[in-house]
XYZ file of C-alpha atoms in Angstrom:
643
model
C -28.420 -69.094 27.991
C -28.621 -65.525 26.465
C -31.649 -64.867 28.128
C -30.236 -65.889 31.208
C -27.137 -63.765 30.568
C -29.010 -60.880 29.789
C -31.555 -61.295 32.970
C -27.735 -61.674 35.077
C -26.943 -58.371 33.831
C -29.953 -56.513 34.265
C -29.989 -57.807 38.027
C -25.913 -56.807 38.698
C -26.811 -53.175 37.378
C -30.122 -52.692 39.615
C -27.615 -54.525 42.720
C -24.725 -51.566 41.165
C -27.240 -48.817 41.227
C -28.437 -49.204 44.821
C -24.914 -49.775 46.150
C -23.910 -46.694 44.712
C -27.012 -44.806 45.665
C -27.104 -45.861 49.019
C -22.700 -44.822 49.367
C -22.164 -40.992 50.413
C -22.559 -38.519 47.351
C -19.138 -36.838 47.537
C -19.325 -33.206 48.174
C -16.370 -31.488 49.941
C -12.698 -32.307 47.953
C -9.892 -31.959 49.701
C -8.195 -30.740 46.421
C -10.454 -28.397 45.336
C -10.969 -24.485 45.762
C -14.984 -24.202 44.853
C -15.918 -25.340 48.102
C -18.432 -23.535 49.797
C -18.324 -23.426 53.943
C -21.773 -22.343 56.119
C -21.959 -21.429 59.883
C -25.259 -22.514 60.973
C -27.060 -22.618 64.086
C -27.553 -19.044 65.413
C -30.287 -17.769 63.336
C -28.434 -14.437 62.275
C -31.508 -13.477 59.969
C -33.891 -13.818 62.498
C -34.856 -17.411 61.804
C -33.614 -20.818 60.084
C -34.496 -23.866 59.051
C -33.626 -27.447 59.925
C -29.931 -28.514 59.190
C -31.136 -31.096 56.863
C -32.811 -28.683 54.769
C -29.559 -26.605 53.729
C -27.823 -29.759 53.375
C -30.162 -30.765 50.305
C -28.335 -27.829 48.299
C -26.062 -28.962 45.954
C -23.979 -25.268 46.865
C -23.203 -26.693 50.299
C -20.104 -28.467 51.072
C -18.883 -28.201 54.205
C -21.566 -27.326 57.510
C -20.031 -25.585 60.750
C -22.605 -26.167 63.874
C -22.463 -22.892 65.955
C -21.608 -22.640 68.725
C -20.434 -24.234 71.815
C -19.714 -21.467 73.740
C -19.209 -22.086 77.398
C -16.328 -24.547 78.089
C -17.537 -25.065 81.776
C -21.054 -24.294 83.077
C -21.834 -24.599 86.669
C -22.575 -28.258 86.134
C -19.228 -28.715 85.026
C -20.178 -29.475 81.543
C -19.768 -27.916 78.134
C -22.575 -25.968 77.279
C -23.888 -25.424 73.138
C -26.655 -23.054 71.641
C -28.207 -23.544 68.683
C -30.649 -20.805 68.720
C -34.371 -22.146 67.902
C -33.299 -25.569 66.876
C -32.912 -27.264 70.077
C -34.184 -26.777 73.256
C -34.241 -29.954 75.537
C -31.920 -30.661 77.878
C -30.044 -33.336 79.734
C -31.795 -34.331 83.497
C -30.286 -32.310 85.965
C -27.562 -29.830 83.449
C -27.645 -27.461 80.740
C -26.345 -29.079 78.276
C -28.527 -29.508 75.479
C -29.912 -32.570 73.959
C -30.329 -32.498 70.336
C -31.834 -35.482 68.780
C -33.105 -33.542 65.172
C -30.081 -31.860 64.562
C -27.997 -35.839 65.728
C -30.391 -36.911 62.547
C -29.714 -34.037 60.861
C -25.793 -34.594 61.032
C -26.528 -38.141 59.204
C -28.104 -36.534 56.628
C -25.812 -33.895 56.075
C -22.959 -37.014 55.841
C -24.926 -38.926 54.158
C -24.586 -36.780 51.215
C -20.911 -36.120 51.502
C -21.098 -33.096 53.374
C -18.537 -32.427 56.413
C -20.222 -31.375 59.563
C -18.265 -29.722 62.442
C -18.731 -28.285 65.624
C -17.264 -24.813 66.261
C -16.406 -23.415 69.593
C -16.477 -19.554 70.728
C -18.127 -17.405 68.706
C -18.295 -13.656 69.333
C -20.371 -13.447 72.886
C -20.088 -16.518 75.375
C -17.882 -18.017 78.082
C -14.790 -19.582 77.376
C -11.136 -20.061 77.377
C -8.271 -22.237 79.028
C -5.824 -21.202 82.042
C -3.045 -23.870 80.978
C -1.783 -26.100 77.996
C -2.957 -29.145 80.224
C -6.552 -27.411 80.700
C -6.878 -27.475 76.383
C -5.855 -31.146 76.238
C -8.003 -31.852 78.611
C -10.536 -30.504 77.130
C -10.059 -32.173 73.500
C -10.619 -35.624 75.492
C -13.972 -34.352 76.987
C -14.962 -32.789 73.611
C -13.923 -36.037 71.604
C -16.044 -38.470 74.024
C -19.323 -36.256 73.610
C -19.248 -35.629 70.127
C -16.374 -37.698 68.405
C -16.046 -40.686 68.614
C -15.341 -41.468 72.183
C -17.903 -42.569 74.593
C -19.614 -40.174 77.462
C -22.843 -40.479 79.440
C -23.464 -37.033 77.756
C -23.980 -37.025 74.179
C -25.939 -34.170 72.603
C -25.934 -35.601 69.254
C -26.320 -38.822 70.311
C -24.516 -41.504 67.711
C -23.897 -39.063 65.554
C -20.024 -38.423 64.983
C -18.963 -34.695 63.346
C -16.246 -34.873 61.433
C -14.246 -32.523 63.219
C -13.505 -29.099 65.695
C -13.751 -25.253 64.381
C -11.540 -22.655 66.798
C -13.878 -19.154 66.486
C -12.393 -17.786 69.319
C -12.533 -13.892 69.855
C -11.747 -13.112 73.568
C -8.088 -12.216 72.404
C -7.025 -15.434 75.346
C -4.884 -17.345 72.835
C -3.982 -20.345 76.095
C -4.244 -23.689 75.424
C -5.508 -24.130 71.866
C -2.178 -25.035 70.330
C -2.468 -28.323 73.258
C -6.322 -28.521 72.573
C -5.699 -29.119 68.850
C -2.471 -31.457 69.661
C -4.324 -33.605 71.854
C -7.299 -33.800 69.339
C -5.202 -34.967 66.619
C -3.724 -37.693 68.704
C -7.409 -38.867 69.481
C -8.413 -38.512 65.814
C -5.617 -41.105 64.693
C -6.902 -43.914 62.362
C -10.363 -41.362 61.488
C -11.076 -38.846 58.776
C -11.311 -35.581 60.833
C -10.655 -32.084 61.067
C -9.374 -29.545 62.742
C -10.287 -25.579 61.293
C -9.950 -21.760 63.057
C -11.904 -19.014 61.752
C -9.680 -16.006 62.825
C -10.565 -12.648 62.004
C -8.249 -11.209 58.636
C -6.109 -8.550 60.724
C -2.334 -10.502 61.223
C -1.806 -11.944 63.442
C -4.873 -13.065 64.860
C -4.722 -12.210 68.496
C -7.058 -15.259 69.425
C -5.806 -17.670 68.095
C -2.246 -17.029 66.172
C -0.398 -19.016 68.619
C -2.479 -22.307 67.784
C -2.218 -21.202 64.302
C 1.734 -21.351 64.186
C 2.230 -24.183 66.326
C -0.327 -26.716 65.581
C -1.514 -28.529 62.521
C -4.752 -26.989 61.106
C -6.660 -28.609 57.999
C -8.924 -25.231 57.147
C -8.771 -22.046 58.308
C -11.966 -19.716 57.830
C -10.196 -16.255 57.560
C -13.590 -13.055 58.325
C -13.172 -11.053 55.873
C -15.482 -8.909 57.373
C -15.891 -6.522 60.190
C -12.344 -5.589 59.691
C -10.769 -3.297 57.361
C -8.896 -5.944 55.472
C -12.352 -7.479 54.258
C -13.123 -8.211 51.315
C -15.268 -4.716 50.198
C -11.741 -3.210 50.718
C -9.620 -4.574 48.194
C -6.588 -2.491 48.194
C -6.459 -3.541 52.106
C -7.420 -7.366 51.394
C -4.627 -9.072 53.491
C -4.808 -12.869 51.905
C -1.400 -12.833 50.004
C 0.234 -10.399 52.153
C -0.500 -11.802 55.558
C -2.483 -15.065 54.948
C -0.576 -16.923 52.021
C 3.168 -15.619 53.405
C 2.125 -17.276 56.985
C 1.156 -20.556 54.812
C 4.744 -20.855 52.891
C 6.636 -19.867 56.431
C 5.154 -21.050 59.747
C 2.052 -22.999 59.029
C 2.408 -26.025 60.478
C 0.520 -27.740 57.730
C 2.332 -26.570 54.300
C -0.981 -28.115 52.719
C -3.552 -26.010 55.036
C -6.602 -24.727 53.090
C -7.615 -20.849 53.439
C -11.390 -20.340 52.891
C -11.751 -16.475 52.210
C -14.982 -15.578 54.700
C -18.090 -13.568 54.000
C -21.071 -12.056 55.425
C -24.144 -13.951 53.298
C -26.058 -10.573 53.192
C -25.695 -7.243 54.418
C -27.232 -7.471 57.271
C -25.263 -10.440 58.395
C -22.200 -8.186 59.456
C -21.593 -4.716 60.498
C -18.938 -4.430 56.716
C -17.563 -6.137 54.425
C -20.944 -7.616 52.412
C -20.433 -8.210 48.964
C -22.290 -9.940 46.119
C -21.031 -13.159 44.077
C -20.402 -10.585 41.344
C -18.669 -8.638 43.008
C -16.441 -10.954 44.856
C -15.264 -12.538 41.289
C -11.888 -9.997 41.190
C -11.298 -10.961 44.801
C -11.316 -14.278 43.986
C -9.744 -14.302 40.688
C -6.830 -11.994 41.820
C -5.477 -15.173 44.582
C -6.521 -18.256 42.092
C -3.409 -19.212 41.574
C -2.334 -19.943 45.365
C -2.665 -23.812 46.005
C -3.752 -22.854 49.342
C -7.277 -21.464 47.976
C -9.819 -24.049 49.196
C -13.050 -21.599 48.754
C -15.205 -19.167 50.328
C -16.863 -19.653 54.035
C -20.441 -17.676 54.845
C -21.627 -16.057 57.777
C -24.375 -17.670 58.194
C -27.005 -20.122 56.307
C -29.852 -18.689 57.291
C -28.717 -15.150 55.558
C -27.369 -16.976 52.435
C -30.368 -19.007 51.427
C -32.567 -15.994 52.462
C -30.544 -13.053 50.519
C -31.740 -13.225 46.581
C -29.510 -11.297 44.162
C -31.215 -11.291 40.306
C -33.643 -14.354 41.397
C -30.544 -16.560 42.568
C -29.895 -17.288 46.129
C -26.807 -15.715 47.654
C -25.452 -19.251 48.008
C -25.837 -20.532 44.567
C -24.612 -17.633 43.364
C -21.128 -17.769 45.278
C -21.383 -21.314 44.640
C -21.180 -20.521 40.605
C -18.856 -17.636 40.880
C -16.202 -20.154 42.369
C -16.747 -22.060 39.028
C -16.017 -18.821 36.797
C -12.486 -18.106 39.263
C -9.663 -18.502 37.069
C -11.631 -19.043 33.703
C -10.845 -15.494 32.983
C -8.495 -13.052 34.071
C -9.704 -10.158 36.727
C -10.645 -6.787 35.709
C -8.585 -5.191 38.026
C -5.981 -5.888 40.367
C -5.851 -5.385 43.907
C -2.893 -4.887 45.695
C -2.510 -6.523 49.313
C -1.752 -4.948 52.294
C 1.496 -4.066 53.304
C 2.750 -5.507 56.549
C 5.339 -3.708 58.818
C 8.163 -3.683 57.287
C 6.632 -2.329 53.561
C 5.922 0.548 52.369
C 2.404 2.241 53.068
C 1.367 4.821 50.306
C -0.533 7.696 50.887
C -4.677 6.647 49.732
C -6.444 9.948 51.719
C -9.575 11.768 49.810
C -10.580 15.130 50.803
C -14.274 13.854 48.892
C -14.423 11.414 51.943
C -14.032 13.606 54.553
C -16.637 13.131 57.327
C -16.479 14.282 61.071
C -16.810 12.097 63.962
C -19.795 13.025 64.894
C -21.011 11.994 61.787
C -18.951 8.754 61.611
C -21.452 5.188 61.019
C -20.858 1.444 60.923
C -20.105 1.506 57.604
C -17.791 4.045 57.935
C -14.986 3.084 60.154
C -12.751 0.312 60.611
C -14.792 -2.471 62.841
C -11.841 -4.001 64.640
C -8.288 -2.597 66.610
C -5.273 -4.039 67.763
C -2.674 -2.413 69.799
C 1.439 -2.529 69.527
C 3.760 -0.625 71.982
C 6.335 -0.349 70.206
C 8.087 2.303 71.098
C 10.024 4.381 68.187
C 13.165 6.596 68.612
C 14.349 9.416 65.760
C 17.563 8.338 65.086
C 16.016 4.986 62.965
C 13.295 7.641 60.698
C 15.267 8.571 57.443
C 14.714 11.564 55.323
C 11.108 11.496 53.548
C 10.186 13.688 50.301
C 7.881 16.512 51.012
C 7.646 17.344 47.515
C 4.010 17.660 45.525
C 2.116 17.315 49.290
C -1.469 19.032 48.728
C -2.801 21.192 52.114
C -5.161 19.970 54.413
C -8.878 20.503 54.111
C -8.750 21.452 57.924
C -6.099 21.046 60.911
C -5.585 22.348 64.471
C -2.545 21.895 66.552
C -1.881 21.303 70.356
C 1.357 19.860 71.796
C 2.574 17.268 74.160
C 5.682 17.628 76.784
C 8.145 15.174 76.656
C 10.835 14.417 79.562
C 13.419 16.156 77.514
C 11.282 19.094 76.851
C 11.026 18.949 73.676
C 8.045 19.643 71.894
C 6.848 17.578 69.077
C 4.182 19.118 66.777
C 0.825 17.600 66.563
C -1.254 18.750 62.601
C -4.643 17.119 62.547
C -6.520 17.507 58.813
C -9.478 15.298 57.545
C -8.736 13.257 54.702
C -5.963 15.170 52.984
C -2.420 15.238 52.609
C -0.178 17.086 54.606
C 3.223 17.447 56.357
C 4.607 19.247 59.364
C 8.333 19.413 61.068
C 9.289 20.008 64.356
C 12.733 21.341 64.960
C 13.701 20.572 68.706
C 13.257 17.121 68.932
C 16.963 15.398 69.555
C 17.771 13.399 66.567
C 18.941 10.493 68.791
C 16.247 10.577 71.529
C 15.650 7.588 73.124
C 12.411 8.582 74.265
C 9.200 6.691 72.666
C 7.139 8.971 70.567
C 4.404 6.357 70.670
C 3.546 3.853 73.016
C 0.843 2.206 71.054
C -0.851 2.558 67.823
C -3.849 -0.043 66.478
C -4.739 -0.799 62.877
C -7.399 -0.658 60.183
C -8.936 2.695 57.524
C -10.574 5.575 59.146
C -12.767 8.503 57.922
C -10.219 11.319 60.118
C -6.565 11.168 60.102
C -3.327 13.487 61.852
C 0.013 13.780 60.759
C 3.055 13.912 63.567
C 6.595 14.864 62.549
C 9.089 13.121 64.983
C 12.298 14.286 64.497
C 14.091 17.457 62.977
C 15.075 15.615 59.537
C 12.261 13.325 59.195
C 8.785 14.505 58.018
C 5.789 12.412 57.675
C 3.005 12.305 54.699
C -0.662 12.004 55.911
C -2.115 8.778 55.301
C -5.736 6.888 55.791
C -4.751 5.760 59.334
C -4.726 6.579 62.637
C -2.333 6.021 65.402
C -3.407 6.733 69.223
C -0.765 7.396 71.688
C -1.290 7.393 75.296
C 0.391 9.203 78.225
C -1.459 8.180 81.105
C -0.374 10.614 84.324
C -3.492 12.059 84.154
C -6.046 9.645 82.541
C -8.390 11.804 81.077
C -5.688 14.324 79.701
C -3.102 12.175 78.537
C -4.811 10.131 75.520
C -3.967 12.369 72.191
C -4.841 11.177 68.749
C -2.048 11.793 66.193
C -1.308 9.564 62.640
C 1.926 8.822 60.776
C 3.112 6.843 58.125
C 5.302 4.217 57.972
C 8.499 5.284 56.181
C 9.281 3.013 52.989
C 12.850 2.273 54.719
C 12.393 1.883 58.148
C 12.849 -1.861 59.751
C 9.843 -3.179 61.407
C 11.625 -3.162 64.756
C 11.278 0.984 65.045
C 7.998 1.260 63.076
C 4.825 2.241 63.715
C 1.385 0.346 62.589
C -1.319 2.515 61.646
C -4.639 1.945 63.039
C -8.119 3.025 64.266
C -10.855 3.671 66.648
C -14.268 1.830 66.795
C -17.329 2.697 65.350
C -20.663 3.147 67.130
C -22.063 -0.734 67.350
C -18.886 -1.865 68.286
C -15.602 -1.929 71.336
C -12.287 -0.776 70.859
C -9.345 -1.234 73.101
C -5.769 0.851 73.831
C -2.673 0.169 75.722
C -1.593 2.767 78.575
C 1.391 3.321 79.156
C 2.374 4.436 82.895
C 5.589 5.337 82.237
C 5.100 7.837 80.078
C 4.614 11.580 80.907
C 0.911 13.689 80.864
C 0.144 16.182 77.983
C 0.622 19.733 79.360
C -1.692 21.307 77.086
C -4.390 19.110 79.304
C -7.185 20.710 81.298
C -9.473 18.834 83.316
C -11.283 19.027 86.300
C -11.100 15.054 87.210
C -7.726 13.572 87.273
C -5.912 10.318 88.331
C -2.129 9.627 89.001
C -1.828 6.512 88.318
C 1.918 7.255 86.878
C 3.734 5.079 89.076
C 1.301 1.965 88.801
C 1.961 -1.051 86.956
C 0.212 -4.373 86.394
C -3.217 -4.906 88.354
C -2.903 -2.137 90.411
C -2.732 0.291 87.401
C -6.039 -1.182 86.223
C -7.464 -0.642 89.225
C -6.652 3.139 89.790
C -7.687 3.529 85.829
C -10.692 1.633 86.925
C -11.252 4.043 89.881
C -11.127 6.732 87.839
C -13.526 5.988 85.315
C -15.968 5.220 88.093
C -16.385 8.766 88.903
C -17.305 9.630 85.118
C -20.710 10.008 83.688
C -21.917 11.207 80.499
C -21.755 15.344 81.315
C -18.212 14.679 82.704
C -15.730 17.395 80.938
C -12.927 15.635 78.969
C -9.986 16.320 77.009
C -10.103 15.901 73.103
C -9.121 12.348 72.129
C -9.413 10.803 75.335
C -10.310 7.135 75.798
C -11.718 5.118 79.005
C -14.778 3.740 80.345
C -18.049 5.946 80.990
C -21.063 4.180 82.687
C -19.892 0.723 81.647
C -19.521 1.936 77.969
C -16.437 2.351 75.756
C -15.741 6.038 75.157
C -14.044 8.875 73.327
C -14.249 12.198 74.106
C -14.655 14.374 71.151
C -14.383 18.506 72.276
C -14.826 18.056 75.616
C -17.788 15.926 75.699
C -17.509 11.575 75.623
C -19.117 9.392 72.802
C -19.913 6.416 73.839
C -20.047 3.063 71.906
C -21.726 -0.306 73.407
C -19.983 -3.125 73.860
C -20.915 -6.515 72.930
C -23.904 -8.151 74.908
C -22.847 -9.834 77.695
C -19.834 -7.341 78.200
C -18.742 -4.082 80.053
C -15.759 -1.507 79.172
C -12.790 -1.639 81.816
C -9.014 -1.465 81.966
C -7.367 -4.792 82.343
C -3.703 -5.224 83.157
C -1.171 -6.304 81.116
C 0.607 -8.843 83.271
C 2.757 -6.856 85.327
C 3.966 -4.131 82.743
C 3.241 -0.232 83.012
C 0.616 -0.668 80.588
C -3.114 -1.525 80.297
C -5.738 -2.281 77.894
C -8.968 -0.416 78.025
C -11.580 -2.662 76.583
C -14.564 -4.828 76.766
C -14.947 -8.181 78.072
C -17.661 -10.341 80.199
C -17.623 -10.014 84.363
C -16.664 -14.095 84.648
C -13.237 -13.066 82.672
C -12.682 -9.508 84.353
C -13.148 -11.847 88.039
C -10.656 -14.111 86.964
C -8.242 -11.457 85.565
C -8.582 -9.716 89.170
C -8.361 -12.778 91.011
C -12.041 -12.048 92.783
C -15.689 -13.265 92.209
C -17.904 -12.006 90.682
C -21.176 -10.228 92.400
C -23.046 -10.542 88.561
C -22.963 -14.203 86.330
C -23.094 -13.591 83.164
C -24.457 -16.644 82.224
C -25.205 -18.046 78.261
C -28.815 -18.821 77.701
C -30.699 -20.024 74.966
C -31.170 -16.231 73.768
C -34.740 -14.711 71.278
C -34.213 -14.366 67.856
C -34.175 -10.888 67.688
C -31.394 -10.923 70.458
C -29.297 -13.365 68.162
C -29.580 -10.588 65.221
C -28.540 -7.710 67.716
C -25.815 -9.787 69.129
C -24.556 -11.651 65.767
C -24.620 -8.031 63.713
C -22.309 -6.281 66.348
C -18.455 -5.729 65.731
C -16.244 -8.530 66.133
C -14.206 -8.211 69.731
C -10.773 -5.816 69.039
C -7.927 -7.597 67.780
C -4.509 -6.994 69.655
C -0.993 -7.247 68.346
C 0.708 -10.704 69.590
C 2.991 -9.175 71.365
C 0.819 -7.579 73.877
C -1.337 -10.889 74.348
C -1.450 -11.614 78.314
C -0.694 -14.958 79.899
C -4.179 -14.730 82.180
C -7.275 -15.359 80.533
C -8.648 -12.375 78.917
């Protein structure tokens, strides 16, 4: 009878163990904050390995497929690229068929990994006219990978676990529905639903999904922007991220994954090592909202070796030390709006812009038109203000004659004070300004009683009678005790692998220190026909075309600045072309990049040149993956066609 006993128990434990090892090993926690998200799918470091392979790593937690990124091909269907990894194809579509990577999911699960599908990405075709187009589309999207049924499956049985929003075309229609009617299909299921905007607040994509629709994760890039994470005193998680968690987050219990490049070469800024990410991470350990760090991508993470570790492991272990000791420094947020901005310039980093590099500038811009009178800019101290390393002036007429004072000086403090400027003009000093640290900065006084202190920002104004004369460059800081209504944002330009993007402003006056040989009224113009004179206009430019200093437009289907009297030119993202796009049917536009199939629809006419998505080389991937994120705009300029 012992024996017998004995034998019983041996056999229930050998029945135990293979129950257990045969049950998902549990990876991801919904409670914790060491969890450890990886794009995969595009290759960024030139090559990668199966998706089963990065799911055998312990470091690995959560897997985000990348990307679908045409909603509707000319078959009508969705349309997904996974670089190298898959190549065959439904009879008759585009729409690839993926049977290694449907195994590959299984694996991943198997091992209590989440997988999900993300949709955008930085280049690709996408976006929604109408609420009813997005829910619409979460039905199609849940019956060919979720758990519905469709004739078109590219994963085959294979379920992911939920939907990633990485969209970056600044078209924020239709997502909050998309996301709504998701969650309504993924009732009775254990799914998800996670955006990946960039850090700059609010995200211009998708901040209107963000506020009004329930979002498990969301994958803030900390990168490419000036808020990433290489920039502490600009890191934006408590400031921005956390405050939107505690007062409009739909889900009070959303998880914020602070997001990486996994090497340097993986983004155009904001790499860091495990190391040095440990303050980062240690200075926002106490917010419940914490659920980890995301990477951009696996195949730079597992490829990138820091002191014979992989990148991975090593963030991976670092989210073990966060909290276990305190941080060795302290790094204050961002301030929003309405807070104070202190004065952080550095006559040691002065550069020119000629001389200005990736690394150097601020990687993404977003635009706000507020427009800011006198009478609401109190008295500022002018006390202990060191002189500029360099400055020039030049003025700008406004319609009440006035004259306000323009001091440009690299990367040191200074002041200046105009004297006829009405204290209670109505008349906008600025029509726009964008956001994020730059190597060059001006200072502009605005009023006879209120003086401004140079900061690390730049604002661009825009006076569009004459296009090419009527962009000037000027900075200013946000005074401690202004309201946010009649402040201005400081911001930037782009660098040289990336786009930037300003609004114009028809309404208001030309500079009259302007001299140019090719001008364009387009004063009176609003809405699409403003866009198209601007369009016109920068038409008849080339590269040797004289310019005024600080001017901004479109040269040769390139984004440009002119600098002297000559343009610089920046590329835009592959697959896109610099233009001027109308702002529904206000006097202003936005000069900025964006792909032919979106500019036809914006105009209302087809377009003579498809830019189609194809299953792109490797080296392509790198080019396209390392260039600057699309601009980010200011929510209150977003416009209700797709853009």
């Amino acid at each position: 009878m012992r024996q017998w006993s004995s034998f019983s128990t041996l056999l229930i434990l050998l029945v135990s163990q293979c129950f257990y090892a045969a049950r998902p090993v549990d990876a991801y926690s919904d409670s914790s904050s060491d969890n450890v998200v990886v794009y995969w799918g595009q290759a960024s470091a030139g090559s990668q390995e199966p998706l089963s392979d990065y799911c055998q790593s312990d470091s690995v937690d959560i897997v985000v497929l990348s990307f679908l990124m045409t909603f509707y091909a000319a078959d009508g269907l969705p349309e997904v690229n996974f670089a190298n990894a898959c190549s065959d194809t439904f009879s008759g579509t585009t729409l690839l068929k993926c049977d290694q990577i449907a195994a590959d999911i299984q694996t991943c699960q198997a091992k209590g990994k989440k997988v999900l599908l993300s949709l955008g990405g930085a280049a690709g075709s996408y976006g929604f006219s109408s609420d009813s187009e997005g829910s619409s589309f979460a039905t199609t999207l849940w019956d060919m990978f979720g758990g519905g049924t469709s004739d078109y499956r590219p994963f085959g049985s294979a379920v992911v676990d939920g939907f990633d929003l990485d969209i970056e075309n600044a078209n924020s229609i239709g997502y909050a529905a998309f996301v709504e009617q998701m969650r309504n299909l993924y009732s009775g299921g254990d799914y998800y639903i996670s955006g990946a905007p960039q850090c700059p607040f609010p995200d211009a994509s998708i901040g209107d999904a963000l506020d009004n629709a329930w979002f498990d994760f969301v994958f803030i890039q900390f990168y490419n922007n000036y808020c990433g994470v290489n920039n502490p005193s600009q890191f934006n998680y408590d400031s921005d991220w956390q405050a939107w968690v505690s007062s409009t987050a739909v889900n009070k219990n959303v998880k914020l994954y602070v997001g990486v490049p996994g090497s340097s070469s993986a983004a155009g800024s904001g790499y860091t090592t495990p190391s040095g990410l440990l303050d980062i991470m240690n200075s926002i350990s106490d917010k419940s909202s914490l659920g980890g760090v995301m990477i951009w991508d696996a195949s730079q993470a597992f490829t990138n070796t820091i002191d014979s570790s992989l990148f991975i492991d090593g963030i991976k272990t670092m989210l073990g030390q966060v909290g276990s000791s305190p941080s060795s420094s302290s790094h204050p947020a961002a301030s929003s709006v309405s807070s104070s901005v202190v004065a952080t310039t550095s006559s040691e980093a002065a550069v020119t812009f000629e001389s200005l590099s990736i690394s150097q500038v601020a990687q993404n811009l977003y635009v706000d038109s507020a427009a800011t009178s006198s009478e609401a800019m109190p008295d500022l101290p002018t006390s202990s203000i060191a002189e500029p390393t360099s400055s020039s002036t030049s003025t700008v007429e406004l319609p009440s004659s006035s004259v306000v004072e323009v001091s440009t000086s690299s990367l040191a403090p200074s002041t200046s004070s105009v004297s006829d400027l009405p204290s209670s003009s109505d008349d906008p000093v600025s029509s726009s300004t964008s956001e994020a640290p730059l190597s060059f900065t001006t200072t502009v006084t605005q009023s006879n009683r209120y003086t401004a202190t140079e900061i690390q920002y730049v604002t661009v104004t825009v006076y569009p009678g004459d296009i090419t004369s009527t962009y000037t460059s000027v900075s200013t800081m946000q005074p401690t005790s202004a309201s946010a209504s009649s402040s201005l944002v400081a911001s930037a330009v782009e660098s040289a692998a990336g786009q930037a993007s300003v609004v114009v402003d028809a309404s208001n006056p030309s500079s009259s220190s302007a001299e140019t040989s090719n001008t364009a009224d387009c004063s009176t113009l609003t809405g699409v026909e403003l866009a198209n004179c601007e369009n016109a206009y920068f038409a008849t430019l080339s590269a040797s075309s004289t310019c005024t200093d600080g001017a901004i437009g479109c040269v040769e289907g390139f984004f440009a600045k002119c600098d002297g009297s000559s343009w610089v030119t920046f590329s835009c993202p592959l697959g896109t072309v610099c233009t001027a796009l109308p702002n529904g049917d206000t006097a202003y536009a936005i000069v900025t990049c964006d792909t032919e199939d979106d500019i036809s629809r914006i105009f209302g006419t087809s377009s003579s040149k498809k830019i189609r998505r194809r299953n792109v080389s490797e080296s392509e991937e790198l080019e396209r993956r390392s260039m600057v994120r699309r601009p980010h705009r200011h929510h209150a300029h977003h416009r209700r066609s797709t853009f």
